[in-house]
Structures are given as structure tokens and as C-alpha cells.
Amino acid sequence: MGNQQPAFSFVDEKFADIQMLRYRLNGFEQLSTRQKTLVYCLAEATLYGRDITFDQYGKYNLKIRKTIEAVYRLGKGNDSSEQFLQLSSYLKRIWFSNGIHHHYGCMKFIPSFSPRFLLQYMEKVGEKDLPLEEGQTINQLFQELQPVIFNPEVLPKRVNKEDGVDLVKTSACNFYEQVSQQEVESFYQEKKNGGGKNQPSWGLNSTLVKENGVIQEKTWKADGKYGEAIRKIIFWLNKAAEVAENEQQKKVIAKLVRFYRSGNLEDFDDYSIEWLEDKQSNIDFINGFIEVYGDPLGMKGTWEGIVEYVDVEATKRTKTISDHAQWFEDHSPVDPRFRKKQVKGVSANVICAAMLGGEEYPASAIGINLPNAEWIREQYGSKSVTIGNLTEAYSQAAKGSGMRQEFIDDEQTISMVDEYDHLCDDLHTDLHECLGHGSGQLLPDTDPDALKAYGNTIEEARADLFALYFLADGKMVELGLLPNNEAFHAQYYSYMLNGLMTQLTRISKGHDIEEAHMRNRALIAYWTLQHADGAVRMVKRNGKTFVDIHDYNALRDCFACLLREIQRIKSEGDFDAARQLVETYAVKVDPVLHDEVLQRFGKLNLAPYKGFVNPVLLPVLDERGEIIDVSVDYSEPYDEQMLRYSSQYATL
Ligand code: ZN
């Protein structure tokens, strides 16, 4: 039929310091109609929480968003003035940050259009399309918002962590009203003193306010604060329960609904425990007040939502690796004394995101490890997953970024890396996580903390080397994990390039390498550069430095050699050798090379932050209104999606 889907593109528009991406719902078509319907209902529940996050991130966020959106709707397509462009960019940033503060740095961003321009437009928009309070005039609304939007000194930071000031009063987030940090702390200390073991996460789901001298919680629940949004969420959770995959999942949803109704934090813990018990469902979701980074005191949960399903292909991969854990251990190049006689692989679950919402949208985490309550983690464990289709989008976006064209100067290597790097990267992660960290053993009287501050770097290097070594093994092809015996070249090349040069883009001028993963990559790359006997070289061409690899098998031998030494250091607890390796290869940066890398990177003009446009899930109905399929559409532009969410999922 003439209904042609345009080619999928991972990269979407760019504005300010942000690059928008899209993620693909791999394998979604293979879900059953019932499962797709479940995803659809949970996705609706995910989108209905959006306004809560805006309000939590700042008292004026919704008002400002609605005002600027009204202006944008009026001017879009008609106004191409510089001021209007600035207003559009400001609105895109507000959408991206769920408010007027930078999503990552938390500082308020100040728009470049004039207050006068805004006021004139607000008058053109007219009263009925502006978020006016009862009896408020347009001019009064403007007066209310002007300092919040334009004055850098008003509400400058969303989450303040500075030492020695009242963090509650100096943070713009909207979890507290008329209370001081001291008052908040004593309010919750009292609750903690009153509780016993296994305490709930006090304060997680409420605004703390002082009214007429009395401090009390306004709880976020169906008949409380944010009730309009929460009742919509409950409606769609109940719809989801009707098509749940199994009894346990039904129970999980019921527990969450119960919590949203009662606002009782013990119900939330109850839900979390049931959620951990659900290990067989293909579809899973997070919906609620989860992470507490948005609160300077780390108590209040910001609303977030995500719907996901198991990535069958990727999970097969981690299972294959994990099933052969003993083979890998027995064939590891380390001294047999340091090998484990019996090794157990960990099978990691890889999932695909199907909808992102609240704090997870548009900027999202690429992994989930929950619940947060420490006592539940201790007694019941935790669920940990990687979101494969988001990492896929990041990796695919890297292809077109110009990074490879700048730092690799032969076409053959670029196309090899383009073709195999994502697959190899995933495999590297699997080998590192499922096997690498679990491999090997300490000698009986070695102190596990013997390497002290060097321990993390050595441990990461050990897991990375294990992965690098086996990526080049014929076993990978035999197990069907790699298509041929040369695909690993892509990983070897990009690993060396990153460790020797490109990871320096993340370090500012004059600084050393500090983070353990970065140190480990530098250690491996610089050690092999020196010991690979010419198999790897750094060469200058036309004034730029490049990495040449002449012999991939020699490089592998070199990785094996370093793995043997690193395992020995770990197993024997050889602190001096660990220090020697790390200090020699992993900490110091060559300032000339660093400068060059920063300059070349700067010219590419890449946005440092990324986030995702959601797909549109469209239910296909039969004549009785029953869902018979759910189709996925990736063509909705960023601004249209945001405007649609603002009207379709408007609750507050
Ligand atoms: Zn690791």
C-alpha cells in the first residue's frame, strides 16, 4: 500500500548544548497483541506524569512553559525574527529540562529575547490562552514571571549543594514551602526516631509546608497533591492490569495503584518487593517517585516513568556468554594458579525502552538499578538492566558526528569501525560485566583491599583486558557472537584510539586523569603502545596525530601479557606494582597532545548533552473499539511532540 515509512534516523535536531536522538523499538513487532496493548497502557501512564516533574522542578515551571508555548503556537510559521528564534530555543530547553534550569548543571538559563517582546506577544495571545489565575490580568502575569525568567539572581539554581548555606532556601526545586533546612531535618529525624527496623523512605512522596506555624506534609496521592495527574496514571495502570502477562505482574500493578491511592510509604516498599519478585515478565515498567537527586537533602522523589520490554536477541547473547563461563575461565591467559576452578557467569538482562517520561525524558539513564531502599536491597536484592536501544542510539549517532572522520584518516578503518563497533562494544560490555569481574581468584592469604586507591583502576583494567582478549578468540565466531574473525579489529582500533587520545576530550586543560574507568583505558592503551613492539604507533600526518595498528594479533598477545601481570598483581595483592603501573601509564596527560585533541574536538562543534524524542504508539482498533495492534511511528518532530504532550496529557 502507498504507506511508506521514511528511513529511520537516530539523529534529530540540535539546539543550545543539546543533540536530540531517537531510539528504535527493536523487536516490538514480535510481541503479541496483548503484550503490545500492555506496553501501550503503561506508556499512557508514563506520559500522564509529565506535569508533576515540571512542578517538582520549580514552582513557576508550568506557568512559564504554558505562557511560552502559547506564544510559540501563535508565532510558529509566521515569525522568523531573531527574537522569536531565541524564544523557540528557550522553549526547547524548557521542555528538555522539565523547567527553567539546566537538566544537568541545574543553573537557570536566561533567554536572549527581551521582556518587552514577551509582553507584546502575551497581549497578542490574549487572556484565554494564557495560564492566568482568577482575576489576574496579562500584565500581572507578566510581572509575576519576568524576574523568574530574566533575572539571573532570582532562583538561580535548582539543586544547591554549596556548603554552609540553607540548602532548602537556596534551591529552586519545589519540594518545600516556608520551611528551613533545619526544620526539614528535625521533622524527618523525629519520624526516623519513631520508626523501627526496615523504615520507609520518609518524605519521598510529599511537599513539606509550613502553614500558620504548623509544619506538615502534603502527600502526593490520588486525593492529595498532584491528584489530577495521579488519577490518570491509576486509570491507565488499571487498564494495563487487565492485559498483564501473569499473576505476579498483576499483583505488582495492584500494589502500585494501592500506593498511589494511599500515599502510604509502606505500600511503596511493599510494591518494590513484589516488583523484585517479578522475574518472568517480558514487559516491565517504572512509574513513580523514584530518584532523590532533585532534592538537595536527598529525600524527595522526582516523578519518572519508563516502559520497557526484554531485548530477546541481546539477552540471548549475554546468556550464551554466561553459559560458557567455565570455558572462558579455563582458557584465560593468566597463571593457572589464579584461575577459578568453578566460575559462575552472570546473565545480564538487556531491555528496550518503549516510552520515556518524567525525569527520564528526554534525557534518560541508560541503565536501571532499583529499588533504592537500602534495606530492601539487602534483604531482597535489586534488579539491574541496561537499556540496549538507547545505547544503540548513542553509538549510531557517534557514526555521523564527524568524530571518526576527524580522528581516523583512512576510509577502510572508518568503515570497519562503523560496521562492527556497536556489536563489538556490546560484546565487550557483556564480557566485562558477565565474566571479567567474576573471573580469577586471590591467593588464600591476600587481603582483598591490598591495592587500596589503585584497586578500582586495576580491577577495571582486569575486566577490560579479559574482554579484549576474548573478543579476538575464534570462540566468539564459533558461538555465533561475531560474524567473522576480523570484526574484533573494530573494537581494538576504537579502544586504542579512545585510550590514547579521544577520551581526553572529557578532561579539561591542565587536569590529570582521575576517574577509574578512564585511568584503566589509558593504562591499557599506553602500556600496549610501549610494549607492542611497533604493532601500534602514534603517527603525525599533516600536523595531526593518528593511531596506526599494523598487527592486530600482536596487539592481542600484548593484551594477554598485560592481563597476566594485572591478574598477578590482583591475586598477590602487589601494591607497589599496581602503583607503578597506574602512576606510569594512567594518570598524567601529555599536555601537547591534550591541547591538540581538545582543539580538534572543539572544531566539530558537538553538543555535549543528548536526549530522546519518544516514538508515537498508535493503537489500531477494530470496529468494536478493541485494540488489535499497536503501531510505532518515529516521525513526530520534537516540538510537535512536546506541544501534543502539553495538551493531551495536561493535568496540572
Ligand atoms: Zn567494570
Coordinates of N, CA and C in Angstrom, one line a residue, residues 50-215:
R50 N 3.9 13.7 33.4 CA 4.9 14.8 32.9 C 4.8 16.1 33.7
D51 N 3.5 16.6 33.9 CA 3.4 17.8 34.6 C 3.9 17.8 36.1
I52 N 3.8 16.6 36.7 CA 4.3 16.5 38.1 C 5.8 16.9 38.1
T53 N 6.6 16.3 37.2 CA 8.0 16.6 37.2 C 8.3 18.1 37.0
F54 N 7.6 18.7 36.1 CA 7.7 20.1 35.8 C 7.5 20.9 37.1
D55 N 6.4 20.6 37.8 CA 6.1 21.3 39.0 C 7.1 21.0 40.2
Q56 N 7.6 19.8 40.2 CA 8.6 19.5 41.3 C 9.9 20.2 41.0
Y57 N 10.2 20.4 39.8 CA 11.5 21.1 39.4 C 11.5 22.6 39.6
G58 N 10.3 23.2 39.9 CA 10.2 24.6 40.2 C 8.8 25.1 40.2
K59 N 8.6 26.0 41.1 CA 7.2 26.5 41.3 C 6.6 27.2 40.1
Y60 N 7.4 27.8 39.3 CA 6.9 28.6 38.1 C 7.0 27.9 36.8
N61 N 7.6 26.7 36.8 CA 7.8 26.0 35.6 C 6.6 25.8 34.7
L62 N 5.5 25.3 35.3 CA 4.3 25.1 34.4 C 3.8 26.4 33.9
K63 N 3.7 27.4 34.7 CA 3.2 28.7 34.2 C 4.1 29.2 33.1
I64 N 5.4 29.1 33.3 CA 6.3 29.7 32.2 C 6.1 28.8 31.0
R65 N 6.1 27.5 31.1 CA 6.0 26.6 30.0 C 4.7 27.0 29.2
K66 N 3.6 27.1 29.9 CA 2.3 27.3 29.2 C 2.3 28.7 28.5
T67 N 2.9 29.7 29.2 CA 3.0 31.0 28.6 C 3.8 31.0 27.3
I68 N 5.0 30.5 27.4 CA 5.9 30.5 26.2 C 5.3 29.6 25.1
E69 N 4.7 28.5 25.5 CA 4.0 27.6 24.5 C 3.0 28.4 23.7
A70 N 2.2 29.2 24.5 CA 1.1 29.9 23.8 C 1.7 30.9 22.8
V71 N 2.8 31.5 23.2 CA 3.4 32.5 22.2 C 4.0 31.7 21.0
Y72 N 4.6 30.6 21.3 CA 5.2 29.7 20.3 C 4.2 29.3 19.3
R73 N 3.0 28.8 19.8 CA 1.9 28.4 18.9 C 1.5 29.5 17.9
L74 N 1.4 30.7 18.5 CA 1.0 31.8 17.7 C 2.0 32.3 16.6
G75 N 3.3 32.2 17.0 CA 4.3 32.8 16.1 C 4.9 31.8 15.2
K76 N 4.8 30.5 15.5 CA 5.4 29.4 14.7 C 4.9 29.5 13.2
G77 N 5.8 29.5 12.3 CA 5.4 29.5 10.9 C 5.2 30.9 10.4
N78 N 5.0 31.9 11.3 CA 4.7 33.3 10.8 C 5.9 34.2 11.1
D79 N 6.5 34.0 12.2 CA 7.5 34.9 12.7 C 8.9 34.3 12.6
S80 N 9.8 35.0 11.8 CA 11.1 34.5 11.6 C 12.1 35.4 12.2
S81 N 11.7 36.3 13.1 CA 12.6 37.3 13.7 C 13.5 36.6 14.6
E82 N 14.7 37.3 14.9 CA 15.7 36.8 15.8 C 15.1 36.5 17.2
Q83 N 14.3 37.5 17.6 CA 13.7 37.4 19.0 C 12.9 36.1 19.1
F84 N 12.1 35.8 18.0 CA 11.3 34.6 18.1 C 12.1 33.4 18.0
L85 N 13.2 33.4 17.3 CA 14.1 32.2 17.2 C 14.6 32.0 18.6
Q86 N 15.0 33.0 19.3 CA 15.5 32.9 20.7 C 14.5 32.3 21.6
L87 N 13.2 32.8 21.4 CA 12.2 32.3 22.2 C 11.9 30.8 22.0
S88 N 12.0 30.4 20.7 CA 11.8 29.0 20.4 C 12.9 28.1 21.0
S89 N 14.1 28.6 21.0 CA 15.2 27.9 21.6 C 15.1 27.8 23.1
Y90 N 14.6 28.8 23.7 CA 14.3 28.8 25.1 C 13.3 27.8 25.5
L91 N 12.2 27.7 24.7 CA 11.2 26.8 25.0 C 11.7 25.3 24.8
K92 N 12.5 25.1 23.8 CA 13.0 23.8 23.6 C 13.9 23.3 24.8
R93 N 14.6 24.3 25.3 CA 15.4 24.0 26.5 C 14.5 23.7 27.7
I94 N 13.4 24.5 27.9 CA 12.5 24.2 29.0 C 11.9 22.8 28.9
W95 N 11.5 22.5 27.7 CA 10.9 21.1 27.5 C 12.0 20.1 27.9
F96 N 13.2 20.3 27.4 CA 14.2 19.3 27.7 C 14.6 19.2 29.1
S97 N 14.5 20.3 29.9 CA 14.9 20.3 31.3 C 13.8 20.1 32.2
N98 N 12.6 19.9 31.7 CA 11.4 19.9 32.6 C 11.3 21.2 33.4
G99 N 11.8 22.3 32.9 CA 11.8 23.5 33.7 C 12.8 24.5 33.2
I100 N 13.1 25.5 34.0 CA 13.9 26.6 33.5 C 15.4 26.5 34.0
H101 N 15.7 25.4 34.6 CA 17.1 25.2 35.0 C 17.7 24.0 34.2
H102 N 19.0 24.2 33.9 CA 19.7 23.2 33.1 C 19.5 21.8 33.7
H103 N 19.2 20.8 32.8 CA 18.9 19.5 33.4 C 20.1 18.8 34.1
Y104 N 21.3 19.2 33.7 CA 22.5 18.6 34.3 C 23.2 19.5 35.3
G105 N 23.5 20.7 34.8 CA 24.2 21.6 35.7 C 23.3 22.3 36.8
C106 N 22.0 22.3 36.6 CA 21.0 22.8 37.5 C 21.0 24.4 37.5
M107 N 21.8 25.1 36.8 CA 21.8 26.5 36.8 C 20.6 27.0 35.9
K108 N 20.0 28.1 36.3 CA 19.0 28.7 35.4 C 19.5 29.2 34.1
F109 N 18.9 28.9 33.0 CA 19.3 29.5 31.8 C 18.5 30.8 31.5
I110 N 19.2 31.8 31.0 CA 18.5 33.1 30.8 C 18.3 33.3 29.2
P111 N 17.0 33.5 28.8 CA 16.8 33.6 27.4 C 17.3 34.9 26.8
S112 N 17.5 35.0 25.5 CA 18.1 36.1 24.8 C 17.0 37.0 24.1
F113 N 15.7 36.7 24.3 CA 14.7 37.7 23.8 C 14.4 38.7 24.9
S114 N 13.8 39.8 24.5 CA 13.6 40.9 25.6 C 12.3 40.7 26.3
P115 N 12.2 41.2 27.5 CA 11.0 41.2 28.3 C 9.8 41.8 27.5
R116 N 10.2 43.0 26.8 CA 9.2 43.7 26.1 C 8.6 42.8 25.0
F117 N 9.4 42.1 24.3 CA 9.0 41.2 23.2 C 8.0 40.2 23.8
L118 N 8.3 39.6 24.9 CA 7.4 38.7 25.6 C 6.1 39.3 25.9
L119 N 6.1 40.4 26.5 CA 4.9 41.1 26.9 C 4.0 41.4 25.7
Q120 N 4.6 41.9 24.7 CA 3.8 42.2 23.4 C 3.1 41.0 22.9
Y121 N 3.9 39.9 22.9 CA 3.3 38.6 22.4 C 2.2 38.1 23.3
M122 N 2.4 38.2 24.6 CA 1.4 37.8 25.5 C 0.1 38.5 25.3
E123 N 0.2 39.8 25.0 CA -1.0 40.6 24.7 C -1.7 40.1 23.4
K124 N -0.9 39.7 22.4 CA -1.4 39.2 21.2 C -2.1 37.9 21.4
V125 N -1.5 37.0 22.2 CA -2.1 35.7 22.5 C -3.5 35.9 23.1
G126 N -3.6 36.8 24.1 CA -4.9 37.0 24.7 C -5.1 36.2 25.9
E127 N -6.1 36.6 26.7 CA -6.3 36.0 28.1 C -6.6 34.5 28.0
K128 N -7.4 34.1 27.1 CA -8.0 32.8 27.2 C -6.9 31.7 27.0
D129 N -5.8 32.0 26.3 CA -4.8 31.0 26.1 C -3.6 31.2 27.0
L130 N -3.7 32.0 28.0 CA -2.6 32.2 29.0 C -3.0 31.6 30.4
P131 N -2.0 31.1 31.1 CA -2.3 30.5 32.4 C -2.6 31.5 33.5
L132 N -3.7 32.3 33.3 CA -4.0 33.3 34.3 C -4.7 32.8 35.5
E133 N -4.3 33.3 36.7 CA -5.1 33.0 37.9 C -6.4 33.7 37.8
E134 N -7.3 33.3 38.6 CA -8.6 34.0 38.7 C -8.4 35.5 39.0
G135 N -8.9 36.3 38.1 CA -8.8 37.8 38.3 C -7.5 38.4 37.9
Q136 N -6.5 37.6 37.4 CA -5.2 38.1 37.1 C -5.3 38.7 35.7
T137 N -4.6 39.8 35.5 CA -4.5 40.4 34.1 C -3.2 39.9 33.4
I138 N -3.2 40.1 32.1 CA -2.0 39.6 31.4 C -0.8 40.3 31.9
N139 N -0.9 41.6 32.2 CA 0.2 42.4 32.7 C 0.7 41.9 34.1
Q140 N -0.3 41.5 34.9 CA 0.1 40.9 36.2 C 0.9 39.6 36.1
L141 N 0.4 38.8 35.2 CA 1.1 37.5 34.9 C 2.5 37.8 34.5
F142 N 2.6 38.7 33.5 CA 4.0 39.1 33.0 C 4.9 39.6 34.2
Q143 N 4.3 40.5 35.0 CA 5.1 41.0 36.2 C 5.5 39.8 37.1
E144 N 4.7 38.9 37.2 CA 5.0 37.7 38.1 C 6.1 36.9 37.5
L145 N 6.1 36.7 36.2 CA 7.1 35.8 35.6 C 8.4 36.5 35.2
Q146 N 8.3 37.8 35.0 CA 9.5 38.5 34.4 C 10.8 38.2 35.2
P147 N 10.8 38.5 36.6 CA 12.0 38.2 37.3 C 12.5 36.8 37.3
V148 N 11.5 35.9 37.3 CA 11.9 34.5 37.3 C 12.5 34.1 36.0
I149 N 12.1 34.6 34.9 CA 12.6 34.3 33.6 C 13.9 35.0 33.3
F150 N 14.0 36.3 33.6 CA 15.1 37.2 33.1 C 16.1 37.5 34.2
N151 N 15.8 37.5 35.4 CA 16.8 38.0 36.4 C 17.6 36.8 36.9
P152 N 18.9 36.8 36.6 CA 19.8 35.7 36.9 C 19.9 35.5 38.5
E153 N 19.5 36.5 39.2 CA 19.7 36.3 40.7 C 18.5 35.7 41.3
V154 N 17.4 35.6 40.6 CA 16.1 35.0 41.2 C 16.2 33.5 40.9
L155 N 16.0 32.7 41.9 CA 16.0 31.3 41.8 C 17.1 30.7 40.9
P156 N 18.4 31.1 41.2 CA 19.4 30.8 40.2 C 19.7 29.3 40.0
K157 N 19.5 28.5 41.0 CA 19.9 27.1 41.0 C 18.8 26.1 41.4
R158 N 18.6 25.1 40.7 CA 17.5 24.1 41.1 C 17.9 23.3 42.3
V159 N 19.1 22.8 42.3 CA 19.5 22.0 43.4 C 20.9 22.6 43.9
N160 N 20.9 23.2 45.1 CA 22.1 23.8 45.6 C 22.8 22.8 46.5
K161 N 24.1 22.6 46.3 CA 24.8 21.7 47.2 C 26.0 22.4 47.9
E162 N 26.0 23.7 47.8 CA 27.0 24.5 48.4 C 27.1 24.3 49.9
D163 N 28.3 24.4 50.5 CA 28.5 24.2 51.9 C 28.1 25.5 52.7
G164 N 27.5 25.3 53.8 CA 27.3 26.4 54.7 C 26.2 27.3 54.5
V165 N 25.3 27.0 53.6 CA 24.1 27.8 53.4 C 22.8 26.9 53.6
D166 N 21.7 27.5 53.8 CA 20.4 26.8 53.9 C 20.1 26.2 52.5
L167 N 20.3 24.9 52.4 CA 20.1 24.3 51.0 C 18.7 24.3 50.6
V168 N 17.7 24.3 51.5 CA 16.3 24.3 51.1 C 15.9 25.7 50.6
K169 N 16.4 26.7 51.3 CA 16.0 28.1 50.9 C 16.7 28.5 49.6
T170 N 17.9 27.9 49.4 CA 18.7 28.4 48.2 C 18.5 27.5 47.0
S171 N 17.7 26.5 47.1 CA 17.4 25.6 45.9 C 16.0 26.0 45.3
A172 N 15.9 26.0 44.0 CA 14.7 26.4 43.4 C 13.7 25.3 43.2
C173 N 14.1 24.0 43.5 CA 13.2 22.9 43.4 C 12.0 23.1 44.4
N174 N 10.9 22.5 44.0 CA 9.6 22.8 44.6 C 9.1 21.8 45.6
F175 N 10.0 21.4 46.5 CA 9.6 20.3 47.5 C 9.2 20.8 48.9
Y176 N 9.6 22.1 49.1 CA 9.4 22.7 50.4 C 8.8 24.1 50.3
E177 N 7.9 24.4 51.3 CA 7.4 25.8 51.3 C 7.5 26.4 52.7
Q178 N 8.1 27.5 52.8 CA 8.2 28.2 54.0 C 8.9 27.4 55.2
V179 N 9.7 26.5 54.8 CA 10.5 25.8 55.9 C 12.0 26.0 55.7
S180 N 12.7 25.9 56.8 CA 14.2 26.0 56.7 C 14.7 24.6 56.6
Q181 N 16.0 24.5 56.2 CA 16.7 23.2 56.2 C 16.6 22.5 57.6
Q182 N 16.9 23.3 58.6 CA 16.9 22.9 60.0 C 15.5 22.3 60.3
E183 N 14.4 23.0 59.9 CA 13.1 22.5 60.2 C 12.8 21.2 59.5
V184 N 13.2 21.1 58.2 CA 13.0 19.8 57.5 C 13.7 18.7 58.2
E185 N 15.0 19.0 58.5 CA 15.8 17.9 59.1 C 15.2 17.4 60.4
S186 N 14.8 18.3 61.3 CA 14.2 17.8 62.5 C 12.9 17.2 62.3
F187 N 12.1 17.6 61.4 CA 10.8 17.0 61.1 C 11.0 15.5 60.8
Y188 N 12.0 15.2 59.9 CA 12.2 13.8 59.5 C 13.0 13.0 60.5
Q189 N 13.9 13.7 61.2 CA 14.6 13.0 62.3 C 13.6 12.4 63.3
E190 N 12.6 13.1 63.6 CA 11.6 12.7 64.5 C 10.9 11.4 64.0
K191 N 10.6 11.4 62.7 CA 10.0 10.2 62.2 C 10.9 9.0 62.2
K192 N 12.2 9.3 62.0 CA 13.2 8.2 62.0 C 13.3 7.6 63.4
N193 N 13.3 8.5 64.4 CA 13.4 8.1 65.8 C 12.2 7.2 66.2
G194 N 11.1 7.6 65.6 CA 9.9 6.9 66.0 C 9.7 5.5 65.3
G195 N 10.4 5.3 64.2 CA 10.3 4.0 63.5 C 11.2 3.0 63.9
G196 N 11.0 1.7 63.5 CA 11.9 0.7 64.0 C 12.8 0.3 62.8
K197 N 13.0 -1.0 62.6 CA 13.8 -1.6 61.5 C 13.0 -1.4 60.2
N198 N 13.7 -1.5 59.1 CA 13.1 -1.5 57.8 C 12.2 -0.3 57.6
Q199 N 12.7 0.9 57.9 CA 11.9 2.1 57.8 C 11.6 2.5 56.4
P200 N 10.5 3.1 56.1 CA 10.2 3.6 54.8 C 11.1 4.8 54.5
S201 N 11.1 5.2 53.2 CA 11.9 6.3 52.8 C 11.1 7.6 53.1
W202 N 11.3 8.0 54.4 CA 10.5 9.2 54.8 C 10.6 10.4 53.9
G203 N 9.5 11.0 53.6 CA 9.5 12.2 52.9 C 9.5 12.0 51.4
L204 N 9.6 10.8 50.9 CA 9.8 10.5 49.5 C 8.6 11.1 48.6
N205 N 7.4 11.1 49.1 CA 6.3 11.5 48.3 C 5.4 12.6 48.8
S206 N 6.1 13.7 49.2 CA 5.3 14.8 49.8 C 6.0 16.1 49.7
T207 N 5.2 17.2 49.7 CA 5.8 18.5 49.8 C 5.7 18.9 51.3
L208 N 6.7 19.4 51.8 CA 6.7 19.8 53.3 C 6.4 21.3 53.4
V209 N 5.3 21.6 54.0 CA 4.9 23.1 54.1 C 4.7 23.5 55.5
K210 N 4.9 24.8 55.7 CA 4.5 25.4 57.0 C 3.3 26.4 56.7
E211 N 2.2 26.1 57.4 CA 1.1 26.9 57.3 C 0.6 27.3 58.7
N212 N 0.4 28.6 58.9 CA 0.0 29.1 60.2 C 0.9 28.5 61.3
G213 N 2.2 28.4 61.1 CA 3.1 27.9 62.1 C 3.2 26.4 62.2
V214 N 2.4 25.7 61.5 CA 2.4 24.2 61.6 C 3.1 23.6 60.4
I215 N 4.1 22.7 60.7 CA 4.7 22.0 59.6 C 4.0 20.7 59.3

